[in-house]
Each structure stands twice: as C-alpha cells, then as structure tokens.
XYZ file of C-alpha atoms in Angstrom:
306
model
C 0.102 -0.161 -0.406
C 1.054 3.557 -0.919
C 0.963 6.410 1.409
C 1.704 9.910 0.506
C 3.276 12.632 2.444
C 0.010 14.857 1.491
C -2.248 12.043 3.016
C -0.203 12.443 6.084
C -0.648 15.788 6.018
C -4.079 15.828 5.576
C -4.839 13.500 8.250
C -2.746 14.687 10.713
C -3.604 18.808 11.037
C -0.219 19.488 8.726
C 1.448 17.145 10.828
C 1.167 18.952 14.176
C -0.588 15.838 15.434
C 2.764 13.615 14.562
C 4.850 16.064 16.716
C 2.528 16.080 19.197
C 2.158 11.977 19.252
C 6.090 11.984 19.584
C 6.682 14.233 22.068
C 4.009 12.471 24.171
C 6.315 9.515 24.090
C 8.952 11.175 25.860
C 7.140 13.701 27.982
C 3.143 12.233 28.626
C 1.826 15.644 30.024
C 2.693 17.137 26.967
C 0.254 19.461 24.800
C 0.986 21.370 22.337
C -0.431 25.054 21.933
C -1.450 26.271 19.046
C -1.561 30.226 18.774
C -1.969 31.322 15.404
C 0.220 29.406 13.173
C 2.978 29.340 16.312
C 3.390 26.545 18.800
C 5.899 28.314 21.084
C 8.731 27.032 22.641
C 8.203 23.161 24.243
C 11.020 20.533 24.943
C 13.569 19.049 22.554
C 13.754 15.482 23.160
C 16.850 15.137 20.813
C 18.498 18.228 22.973
C 18.397 16.630 26.210
C 14.788 17.720 27.058
C 15.489 21.383 26.648
C 12.949 24.117 26.235
C 14.519 24.756 22.832
C 11.938 23.627 20.162
C 9.866 26.065 18.127
C 7.222 24.220 15.946
C 5.372 25.794 13.732
C 3.075 25.691 10.472
C 5.073 27.100 7.499
C 3.482 26.775 3.552
C 0.793 24.165 5.131
C 3.157 21.883 6.724
C 4.611 21.774 10.328
C 8.059 22.669 10.628
C 10.549 22.982 13.264
C 13.812 24.244 14.079
C 15.969 24.586 17.856
C 17.060 28.075 19.424
C 20.459 25.988 19.977
C 21.217 23.367 17.733
C 21.385 25.511 14.177
C 21.574 22.128 12.269
C 18.564 21.257 13.934
C 15.311 22.004 11.691
C 13.264 20.506 8.759
C 9.719 19.492 8.546
C 7.631 16.462 10.600
C 8.602 13.676 8.238
C 12.687 15.046 8.878
C 11.683 14.579 13.082
C 9.739 11.851 12.567
C 13.133 10.031 11.078
C 14.990 10.835 14.996
C 12.239 9.060 16.833
C 11.044 6.074 14.307
C 14.903 5.347 12.831
C 14.227 4.940 9.558
C 15.634 6.403 6.997
C 13.505 4.947 4.036
C 10.606 7.244 3.317
C 8.013 4.328 2.506
C 8.766 2.544 5.744
C 8.580 5.978 7.663
C 5.187 6.837 5.978
C 3.787 3.115 6.763
C 4.850 3.566 10.224
C 3.211 6.942 10.879
C 0.101 5.415 9.453
C 0.644 2.400 11.732
C 1.453 4.283 14.856
C -1.223 7.289 14.926
C -3.924 4.634 13.801
C -4.428 7.073 10.780
C -6.453 4.284 8.530
C -4.977 5.879 5.120
C -6.157 3.413 2.526
C -8.300 1.875 4.850
C -12.693 2.433 4.461
C -12.917 2.252 8.325
C -13.178 5.577 9.683
C -14.798 7.474 12.794
C -17.924 8.206 10.391
C -18.740 5.359 8.063
C -17.567 2.617 10.010
C -21.045 0.795 11.382
C -19.687 -1.364 14.005
C -17.775 1.988 15.801
C -21.613 3.649 15.378
C -24.425 1.439 16.710
C -27.935 2.241 15.169
C -29.834 4.611 16.818
C -33.346 4.977 18.148
C -34.745 7.147 15.458
C -33.290 6.031 12.420
C -35.863 8.373 10.059
C -34.160 11.504 11.045
C -30.640 10.073 11.848
C -28.006 9.860 8.959
C -25.473 6.678 9.313
C -22.836 9.678 10.102
C -24.446 11.315 13.122
C -22.687 10.602 16.365
C -25.104 8.822 19.245
C -24.385 9.330 22.885
C -26.490 9.474 25.972
C -29.559 10.806 26.669
C -31.220 12.080 29.896
C -34.989 12.973 31.238
C -35.416 15.701 33.926
C -34.256 15.928 36.324
C -30.348 16.493 36.079
C -30.269 14.011 39.572
C -31.522 11.566 37.107
C -28.256 9.724 36.156
C -29.464 6.901 34.380
C -29.867 7.568 30.409
C -33.059 6.769 29.154
C -31.697 5.917 25.766
C -29.285 6.852 23.522
C -29.831 9.741 21.099
C -27.975 11.063 17.749
C -26.569 14.537 16.456
C -29.220 14.839 14.329
C -32.147 13.919 16.241
C -30.860 16.618 18.908
C -30.455 19.362 16.210
C -34.071 18.464 15.381
C -35.121 18.581 19.186
C -33.373 22.111 19.694
C -35.174 23.459 16.879
C -38.804 22.822 17.294
C -40.895 23.569 20.027
C -39.932 20.890 22.511
C -38.020 22.990 24.875
C -39.571 26.085 23.716
C -41.715 26.334 27.110
C -39.087 25.862 29.856
C -36.501 27.759 27.761
C -38.531 31.125 27.960
C -39.664 30.668 31.477
C -35.865 30.034 32.573
C -35.190 33.250 30.762
C -37.466 35.353 33.043
C -36.009 34.067 36.086
C -33.432 37.025 37.337
C -32.313 35.275 40.415
C -29.695 33.075 39.718
C -30.014 31.065 42.178
C -33.561 30.038 40.989
C -32.640 30.035 37.905
C -30.225 27.258 38.115
C -32.740 25.217 40.409
C -35.445 25.707 37.455
C -32.916 24.664 34.818
C -31.609 21.672 36.840
C -35.016 20.122 37.244
C -37.092 21.548 33.941
C -34.226 20.838 31.108
C -33.338 17.238 29.835
C -30.099 17.015 28.720
C -27.003 14.607 26.796
C -23.462 13.675 27.236
C -22.399 14.507 23.964
C -18.881 12.916 24.621
C -20.290 9.443 24.977
C -22.759 6.890 25.656
C -22.561 5.973 29.589
C -24.563 3.161 31.483
C -24.604 5.759 34.273
C -23.980 9.503 34.205
C -19.916 9.212 35.569
C -16.385 9.122 33.606
C -16.228 5.160 34.942
C -19.309 4.190 33.280
C -18.489 5.330 29.776
C -19.460 2.502 26.897
C -18.302 4.314 24.326
C -16.513 8.001 23.386
C -18.698 9.924 20.614
C -15.528 11.327 19.539
C -17.519 14.776 20.297
C -16.301 17.482 22.742
C -18.411 20.040 23.808
C -17.152 23.977 24.681
C -19.306 26.113 26.588
C -19.191 29.848 26.740
C -21.694 31.688 29.139
C -21.982 35.246 30.164
C -21.175 36.460 26.253
C -21.902 40.288 24.869
C -21.451 39.348 21.412
C -23.143 36.024 20.879
C -23.772 36.506 17.238
C -20.245 37.971 16.365
C -18.765 34.581 18.554
C -21.010 32.218 16.526
C -19.901 33.338 12.980
C -16.152 33.473 14.002
C -16.598 29.793 14.942
C -18.460 28.701 12.093
C -15.784 29.938 10.373
C -12.730 28.459 12.478
C -9.744 27.568 10.393
C -8.783 24.752 13.119
C -11.949 23.284 14.524
C -15.140 22.226 12.295
C -18.312 22.261 13.913
C -20.730 19.604 14.555
C -23.401 21.712 16.182
C -23.958 25.285 17.955
C -26.678 26.735 19.696
C -27.369 29.462 22.334
C -27.608 27.975 25.631
C -30.544 28.034 27.671
C -29.553 30.842 29.837
C -29.984 32.767 26.615
C -26.511 34.394 26.931
C -23.916 31.770 25.681
C -23.194 29.047 23.326
C -22.309 25.400 22.993
C -19.951 24.553 20.408
C -19.998 20.958 19.446
C -16.679 19.847 17.837
C -15.096 16.624 16.760
C -11.980 15.237 18.568
C -9.414 12.703 17.388
C -8.717 10.074 20.529
C -6.571 8.134 18.828
C -3.289 10.021 20.031
C -4.902 12.597 22.683
C -7.082 11.596 25.818
C -10.527 13.931 25.766
C -8.895 15.549 28.864
C -5.856 16.615 27.033
C -7.771 17.570 23.902
C -10.357 19.705 26.013
C -7.137 21.722 27.271
C -5.571 22.180 24.103
C -8.855 23.537 22.599
C -9.480 26.045 25.663
C -5.964 27.359 25.640
C -6.333 28.068 21.927
C -9.886 29.904 22.230
C -8.022 31.925 24.998
C -5.259 32.883 23.059
C -7.220 33.408 19.660
C -10.742 34.538 20.943
C -9.379 36.189 24.466
C -12.329 34.103 26.052
C -12.401 31.319 29.064
C -14.628 28.505 28.894
C -16.202 26.445 31.055
C -13.749 23.840 32.816
C -16.506 21.290 32.924
C -16.148 20.029 29.416
C -12.837 18.242 30.202
C -15.383 16.007 32.065
C -16.378 13.173 29.813
C -19.762 12.645 31.610
C -20.296 16.310 31.386
C -24.070 17.398 31.645
C -25.877 19.580 28.341
C -28.661 20.725 28.893
C -31.206 20.977 25.804
C -32.553 24.469 24.928
C -34.787 25.833 22.307
C -33.133 27.265 19.534
C -34.679 28.076 16.299
C -31.386 29.241 14.780
C -29.212 25.926 15.886
C -27.005 25.141 13.874
C -25.395 21.460 12.586
C -22.765 20.461 10.085
C -24.420 20.360 6.658
C -22.753 16.670 6.113
C -25.262 14.993 9.033
C -28.204 16.370 6.634
C-alpha cells in the first residue's frame, strides 16, 4: 500500500498531531498549544529535553527548529526519523499510518464504519454519519440514561418546540439561584461525549468523538457564533445558544487515537483563550458532563449530517 506525504498531512493537521504524538512518547503530559500558526517553545527530546524546540506551520506543513542547535531543523517527516530511526521514506510513512491509527487506505474511518457507530433509536431522522450519545430525562439528578440519541435527533429537538416553554420561563427568572434550580429540574440533557450506563466518567461505554465547549455570559453572541463557524482549525458539528440565552454550546469533533479527552480539552481551551480572548467552562474536561437542551430555532448543524 502506497501512502503519500500529502495524505499524512491531511490526516494530522499539517503534521502537528505527529509532533504531539512523538513528544508524548518522551513527555506523557506534553500538550502542544497552537496560537495562529505558532506552537511556541517546547521541550526537545533530541537536545537533552531542553525548552528549545520551536514548532510552527509554514506553507501548510508543520516545521521545527532548535534555538540552540543550528542544524536541527526541518519538517515533520525529518523530525519523525529521529524517533522511529528509519531512513526510508516509504517505511516511515507506513509507520506513521500504523502508530497514529490514521487508517489511510482503509474504509473504517470514524464516521462510516457501522460497528463504531451503533444504530440510533430514530433511524428515520438520523443519518449513518451521525454520532450517538446518552440522553437523560429531567431532572439532572436522574443519572441513568433514558436512551441513546443522535446528533441529528438533538438538532431537531432543539430547533423544534419541545423545549420552547421551559427555555422561555428560565430566561424570565432574574434570581441566579432560582434560575439554576429551575434549569436542573425542567430540562432534559445529554452527554455529547459518549454513551454511558450511568452518568459518571467511570461508566463510559463508548466515546462519541465529540467535545463540548461552553461559553458563558457573552456580550456578543452573534459575532462569536460567526467566528466559530469560520474557525480554520476546528469543524463545527453543532452550535446553539445556551438555555440561559447569554452563552453558546459549541460541539466539535476530536481525534482520540493519540490524545486523551482531557488533554484535548485543555489544548482547545488554551487555543480559545489566545484566539478569542475568552475563557471556557472547565466542565468540558469531564467526559460525562451534562449539557441541557434548550430551544434555539437558529441552531446550526454541520450540513454533512443532513
């Protein structure tokens, strides 16, 4: 099987995921933080672990150099040869495809492999590509899922009138404590990141490949919504206004073949801080985080699901 450099780059965000994978082999807690096209300085395992490695994106290819070693520079493939110790390009590309589980040349990607995506409860509105997760009926104290739901189904529920009444009532409550209590007892919720036997990280049955990013107390919702939909690094799967009316819920896909859920959340949160000058709700690091379902006639779903 022939694998091209272009295919590797397309699957690894210009090669950044390759850098991240290799660095974690030496420093398990290492997380690359991308700001614009610059990852900043990080530890270089091939220079005694010194903080001298600079990684950035140039002409859509991740590249590196060392601030001390003038000859230590190149692209992701040259960096990978140091770790995998192979000089043949064909062997190196095959190794990257295998180690990072890129599945290049295979037909078992996340969104089209039936065995990775269980059948949903409502096939008449769900597409084959729609991820599934657990659905819980109110109140939030109910931690046993009612069923599994799909992204498409939740899109229709949010867009429809099912939650219009409770959403309207919540937004009229001025007292913060009363509003929080009302929301907890009157809204159904989902765990976008996976299927659970009980809402607890330890009871995860299958991760959905989705991550929820919460933005609270926004001054300009429409501008941020437009910016998120145009974000060059993250594809939007679902985006809707929060039950309170002053926040956004941003659902994005994540690749867990090389990065843990919590590490991915930390990296995304750091990116948002630098890119949008905003802080996100830290609860997103919990795989079993509850996301209440409001009414939003302008909810966005990735067109690929429709």
